[in-house]
Tab-separated table of C-alpha atoms in Angstrom:
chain	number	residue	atom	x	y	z
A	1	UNK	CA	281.593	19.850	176.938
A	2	UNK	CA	283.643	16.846	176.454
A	3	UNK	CA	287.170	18.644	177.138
A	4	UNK	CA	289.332	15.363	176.851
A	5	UNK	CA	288.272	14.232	173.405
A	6	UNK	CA	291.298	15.496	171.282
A	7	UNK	CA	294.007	15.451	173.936
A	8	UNK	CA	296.763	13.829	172.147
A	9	UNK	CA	295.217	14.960	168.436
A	10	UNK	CA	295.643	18.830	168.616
A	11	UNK	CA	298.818	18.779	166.271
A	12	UNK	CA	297.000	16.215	163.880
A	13	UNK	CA	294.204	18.120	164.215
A	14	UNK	CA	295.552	21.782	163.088
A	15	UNK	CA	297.771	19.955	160.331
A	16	UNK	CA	294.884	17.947	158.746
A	17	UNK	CA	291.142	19.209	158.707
A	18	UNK	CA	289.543	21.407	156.483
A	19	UNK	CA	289.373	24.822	156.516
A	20	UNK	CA	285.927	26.687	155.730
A	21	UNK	CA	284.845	28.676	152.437
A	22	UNK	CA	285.430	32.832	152.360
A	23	UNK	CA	281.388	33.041	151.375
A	24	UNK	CA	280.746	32.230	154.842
A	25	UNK	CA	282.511	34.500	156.122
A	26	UNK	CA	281.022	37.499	154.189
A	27	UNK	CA	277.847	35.699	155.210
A	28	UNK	CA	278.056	35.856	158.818
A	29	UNK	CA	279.355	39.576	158.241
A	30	UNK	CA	276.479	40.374	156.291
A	31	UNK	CA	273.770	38.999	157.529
A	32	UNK	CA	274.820	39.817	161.617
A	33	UNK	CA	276.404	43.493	160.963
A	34	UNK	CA	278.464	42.025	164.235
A	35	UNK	CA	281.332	44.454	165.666
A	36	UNK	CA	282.539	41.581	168.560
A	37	UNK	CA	282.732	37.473	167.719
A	38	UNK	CA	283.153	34.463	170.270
A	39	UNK	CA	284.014	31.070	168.269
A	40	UNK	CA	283.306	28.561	171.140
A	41	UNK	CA	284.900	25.692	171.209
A	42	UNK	CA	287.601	27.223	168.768
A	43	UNK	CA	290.323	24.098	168.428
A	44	UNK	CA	293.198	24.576	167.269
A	45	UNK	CA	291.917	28.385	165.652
A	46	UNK	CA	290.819	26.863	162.001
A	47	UNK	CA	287.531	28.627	161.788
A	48	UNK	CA	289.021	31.349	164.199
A	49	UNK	CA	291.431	32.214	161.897
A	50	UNK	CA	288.739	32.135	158.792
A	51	UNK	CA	286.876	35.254	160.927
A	52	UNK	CA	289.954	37.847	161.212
A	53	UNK	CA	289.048	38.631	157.663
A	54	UNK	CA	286.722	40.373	158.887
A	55	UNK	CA	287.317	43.579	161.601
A	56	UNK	CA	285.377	42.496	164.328
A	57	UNK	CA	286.704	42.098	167.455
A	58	UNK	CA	287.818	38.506	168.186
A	59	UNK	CA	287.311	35.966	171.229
A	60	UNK	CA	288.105	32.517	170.948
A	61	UNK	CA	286.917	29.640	173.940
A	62	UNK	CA	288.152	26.263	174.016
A	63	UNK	CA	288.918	24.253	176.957
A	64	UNK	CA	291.454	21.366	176.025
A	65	UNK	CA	294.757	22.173	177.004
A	66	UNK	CA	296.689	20.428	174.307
A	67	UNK	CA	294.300	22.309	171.786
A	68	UNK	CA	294.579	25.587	173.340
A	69	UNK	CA	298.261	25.641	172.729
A	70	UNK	CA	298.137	25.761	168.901
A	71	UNK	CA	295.097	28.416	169.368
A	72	UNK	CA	297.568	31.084	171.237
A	73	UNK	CA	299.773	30.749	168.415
A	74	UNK	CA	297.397	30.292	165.044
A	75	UNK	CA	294.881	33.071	166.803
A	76	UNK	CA	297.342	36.021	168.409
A	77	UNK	CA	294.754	38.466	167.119
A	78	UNK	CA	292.025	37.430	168.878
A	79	UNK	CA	291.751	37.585	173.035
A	80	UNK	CA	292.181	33.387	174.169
A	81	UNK	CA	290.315	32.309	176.965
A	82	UNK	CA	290.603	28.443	178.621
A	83	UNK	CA	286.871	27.714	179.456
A	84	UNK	CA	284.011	25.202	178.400
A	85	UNK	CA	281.092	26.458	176.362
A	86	UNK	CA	278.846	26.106	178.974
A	87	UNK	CA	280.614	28.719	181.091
A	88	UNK	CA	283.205	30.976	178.943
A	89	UNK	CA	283.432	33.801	181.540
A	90	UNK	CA	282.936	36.226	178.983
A	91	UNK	CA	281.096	39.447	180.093
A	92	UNK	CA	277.379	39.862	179.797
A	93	UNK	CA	275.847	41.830	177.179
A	94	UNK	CA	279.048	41.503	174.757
A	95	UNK	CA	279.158	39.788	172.089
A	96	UNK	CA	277.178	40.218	168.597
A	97	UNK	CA	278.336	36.992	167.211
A	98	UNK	CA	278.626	33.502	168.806
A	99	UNK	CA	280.512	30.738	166.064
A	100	UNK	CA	280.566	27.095	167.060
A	101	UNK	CA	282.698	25.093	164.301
A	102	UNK	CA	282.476	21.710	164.521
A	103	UNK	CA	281.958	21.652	167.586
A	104	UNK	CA	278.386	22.324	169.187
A	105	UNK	CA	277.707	18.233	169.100
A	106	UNK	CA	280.423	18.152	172.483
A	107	UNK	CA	278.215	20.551	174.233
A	108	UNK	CA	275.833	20.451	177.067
A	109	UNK	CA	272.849	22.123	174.429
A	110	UNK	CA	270.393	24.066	176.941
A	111	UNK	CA	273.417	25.288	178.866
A	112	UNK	CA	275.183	26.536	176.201
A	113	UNK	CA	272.153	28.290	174.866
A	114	UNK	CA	271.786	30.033	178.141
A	115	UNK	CA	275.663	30.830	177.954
A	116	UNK	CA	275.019	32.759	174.727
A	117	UNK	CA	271.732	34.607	175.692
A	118	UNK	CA	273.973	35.725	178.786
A	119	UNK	CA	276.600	37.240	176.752
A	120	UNK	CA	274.788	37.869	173.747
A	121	UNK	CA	274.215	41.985	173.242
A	122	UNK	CA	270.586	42.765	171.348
A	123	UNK	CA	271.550	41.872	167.954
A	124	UNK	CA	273.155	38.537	169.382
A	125	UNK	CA	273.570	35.858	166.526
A	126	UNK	CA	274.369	32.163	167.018
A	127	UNK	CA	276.291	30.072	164.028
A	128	UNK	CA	276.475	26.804	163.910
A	129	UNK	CA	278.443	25.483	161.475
A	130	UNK	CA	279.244	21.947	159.984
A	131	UNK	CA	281.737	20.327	157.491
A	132	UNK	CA	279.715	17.476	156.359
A	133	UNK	CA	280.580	14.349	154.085
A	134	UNK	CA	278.982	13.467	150.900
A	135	UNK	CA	279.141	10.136	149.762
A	136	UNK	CA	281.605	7.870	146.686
A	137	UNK	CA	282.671	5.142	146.704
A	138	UNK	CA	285.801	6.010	148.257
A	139	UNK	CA	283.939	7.160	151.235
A	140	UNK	CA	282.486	3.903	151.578
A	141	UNK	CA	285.432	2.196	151.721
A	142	UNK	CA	287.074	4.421	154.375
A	143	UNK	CA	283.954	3.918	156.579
A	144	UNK	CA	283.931	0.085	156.290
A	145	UNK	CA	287.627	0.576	157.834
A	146	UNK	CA	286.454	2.642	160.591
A	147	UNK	CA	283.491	0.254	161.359
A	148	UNK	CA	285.769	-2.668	161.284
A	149	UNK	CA	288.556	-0.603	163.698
A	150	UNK	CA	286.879	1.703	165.668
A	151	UNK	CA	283.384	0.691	165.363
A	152	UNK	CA	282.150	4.432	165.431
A	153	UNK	CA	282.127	6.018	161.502
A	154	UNK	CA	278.666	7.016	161.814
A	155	UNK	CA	279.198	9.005	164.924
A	156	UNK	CA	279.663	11.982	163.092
A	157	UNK	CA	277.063	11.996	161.114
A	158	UNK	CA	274.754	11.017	163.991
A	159	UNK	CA	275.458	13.785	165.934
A	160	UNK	CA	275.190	16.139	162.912
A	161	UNK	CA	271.510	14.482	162.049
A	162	UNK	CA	270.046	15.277	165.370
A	163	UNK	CA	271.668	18.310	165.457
A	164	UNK	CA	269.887	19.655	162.320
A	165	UNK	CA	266.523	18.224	163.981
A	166	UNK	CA	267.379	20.130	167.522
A	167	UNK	CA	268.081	23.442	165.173
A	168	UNK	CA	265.241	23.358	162.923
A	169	UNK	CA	262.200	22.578	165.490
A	170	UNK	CA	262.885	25.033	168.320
A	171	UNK	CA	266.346	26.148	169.424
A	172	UNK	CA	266.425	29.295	167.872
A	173	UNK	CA	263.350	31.357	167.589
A	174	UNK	CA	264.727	32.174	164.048
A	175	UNK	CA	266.727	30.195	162.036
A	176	UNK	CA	268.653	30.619	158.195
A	177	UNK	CA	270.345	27.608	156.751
A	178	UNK	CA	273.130	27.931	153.794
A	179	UNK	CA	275.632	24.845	152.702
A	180	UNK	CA	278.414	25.775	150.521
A	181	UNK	CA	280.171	23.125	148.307
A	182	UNK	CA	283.727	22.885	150.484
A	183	UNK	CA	285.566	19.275	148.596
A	184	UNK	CA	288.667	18.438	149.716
A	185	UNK	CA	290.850	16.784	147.408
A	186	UNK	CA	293.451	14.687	149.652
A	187	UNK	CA	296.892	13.508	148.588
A	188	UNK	CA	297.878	10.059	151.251
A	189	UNK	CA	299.733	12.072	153.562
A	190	UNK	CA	296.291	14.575	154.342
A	191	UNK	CA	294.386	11.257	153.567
A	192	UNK	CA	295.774	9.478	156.600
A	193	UNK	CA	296.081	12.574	158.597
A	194	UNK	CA	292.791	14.088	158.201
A	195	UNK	CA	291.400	10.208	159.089
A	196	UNK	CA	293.373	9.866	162.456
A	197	UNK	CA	292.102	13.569	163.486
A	198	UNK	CA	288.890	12.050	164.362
A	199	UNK	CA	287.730	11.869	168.139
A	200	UNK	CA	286.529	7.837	167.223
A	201	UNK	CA	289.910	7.350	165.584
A	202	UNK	CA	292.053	4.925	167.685
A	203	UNK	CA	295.472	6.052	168.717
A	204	UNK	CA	299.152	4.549	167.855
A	205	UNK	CA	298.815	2.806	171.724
A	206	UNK	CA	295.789	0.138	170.439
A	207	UNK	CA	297.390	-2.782	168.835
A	208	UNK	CA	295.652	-2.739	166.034
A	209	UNK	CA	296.662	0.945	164.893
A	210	UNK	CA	298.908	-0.391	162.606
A	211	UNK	CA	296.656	-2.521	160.497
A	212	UNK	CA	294.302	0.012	160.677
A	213	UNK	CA	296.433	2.404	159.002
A	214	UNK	CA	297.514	0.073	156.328
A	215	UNK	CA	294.185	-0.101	155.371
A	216	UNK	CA	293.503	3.290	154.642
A	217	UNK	CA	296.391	2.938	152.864
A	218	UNK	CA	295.361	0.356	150.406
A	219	UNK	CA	291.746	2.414	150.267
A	220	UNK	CA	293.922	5.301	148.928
A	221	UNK	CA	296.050	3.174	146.303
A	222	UNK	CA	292.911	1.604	144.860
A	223	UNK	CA	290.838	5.087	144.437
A	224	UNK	CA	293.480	7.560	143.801
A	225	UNK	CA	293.972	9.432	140.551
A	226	UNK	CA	297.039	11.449	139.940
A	227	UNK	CA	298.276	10.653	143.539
A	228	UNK	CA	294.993	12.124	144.975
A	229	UNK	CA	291.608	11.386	146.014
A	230	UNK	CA	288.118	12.782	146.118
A	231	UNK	CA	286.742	13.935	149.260
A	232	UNK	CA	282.914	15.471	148.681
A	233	UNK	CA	282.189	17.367	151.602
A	234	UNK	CA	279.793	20.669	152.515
A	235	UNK	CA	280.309	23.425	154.575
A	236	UNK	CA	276.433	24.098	156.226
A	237	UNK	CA	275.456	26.599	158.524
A	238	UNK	CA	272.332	27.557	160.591
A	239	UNK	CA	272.129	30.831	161.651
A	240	UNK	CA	270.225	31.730	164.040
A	241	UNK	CA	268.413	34.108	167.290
A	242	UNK	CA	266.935	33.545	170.667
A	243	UNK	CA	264.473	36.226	170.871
């Protein structure tokens, strides 16, 4: 897993991405009939937090320090451990439920599947889940600033396009897919925030951060309505077994 991606972000991070939709959640509780969860690569607890509606027991796995720090204190319910997904240390045979949030692109794939068959219990369910970005014109215009600055916009969406080819043609030996509308509309403050979350974004240390952010301020004047703007985005999720 790429552990050093966020260092530096975490606080950005918790303050500025998107949560996920409730349906999931009664999805995943449905569908699974789970009693224990582990959401690997859990952050800063966003999607952690999502599952304690639910009364399964919790277990949340992330291995960046900096990130792990706002998870002890967004996620007391759940038991924290600091490991990689490839290798959480969590007991064999334990866990009905493995999430991955936004997260399964950083990890090493075949490992990580083992990982989960080790720890999985019979009923063992994987979920991988995505928030993904439609397409406006304001979305075009925030990409062409990201090209022009950090030359890596698409990086997202690349790793989300080959991971829906890895998931559908032979990683699980069972798979469901649902996507649930999840838009975000941002006022400039989330706008700005939610941008310079990104792994690709650069930092306030590059000399052009500055320029960079007073870009995607000017994107925001020219498309906003009522102080706001339009974010389409989807929450999608493939749910799937290894047996």
């Amino acid at each position: 897993m790429n552990e050093e991606k966020f260092t530096g972000k975490a606080d950005v991070y918790d303050k500025f991405r998107p949560s996920y939709p409730k349906e999931l959640i009664d999805i995943l509780y449905e569908k699974t009939q789970a009693d224990t969860v582990a959401d690997i690569g859990a952050g800063t607890g966003i999607f952690t937090k999502c599952l304690s509606a639910k009364p399964w027991k919790i277990t949340a796995v992330e291995p960046n320090a900096d990130m792990l720090e706002i998870l002890k204190q967004r996620a007391s319910f759940a038991e924290i451990i600091n490991a990689p997904a490839e290798n959480t240390g969590i007991p064999s045979g334990t866990i009905d439920l493995v999430t991955a949030a936004q997260a399964f692109h950083w990890f090493d794939k075949e490992k990580f599947k083992a990982e989960c068959q080790r720890i999985f219990t019979p009923k063992g369910h994987l979920a991988i889940i995505w928030n993904t970005h439609g397409k406006n014109e304001f979305r075009y215009e925030r990409d062409r600033i990201f090209d022009k600055y950090c030359g890596m916009s698409n990086s997202m969406k690349g790793s989300t396009t080959e991971g829906d080819k890895l998931l559908r043609n032979g990683y699980f030996s069972g798979m469901e897919f649902y996507c649930i509308d999840n838009n975000m509309n941002m006022n400039e403050e989330q706008f700005i925030g939610y941008s310079l979350s990104h792994s690709y974004a650069i930092k306030a240390d590059n000399e052009n951060y500055e320029k960079f952010v007073d870009e995607l301020r000017n994107a925001f004047a020219k498309f906003q309505h009522n102080s706001t703007v339009e974010f389409p985005q989807k929450t999608e999720c493939y749910l799937g077994r290894f047996i």
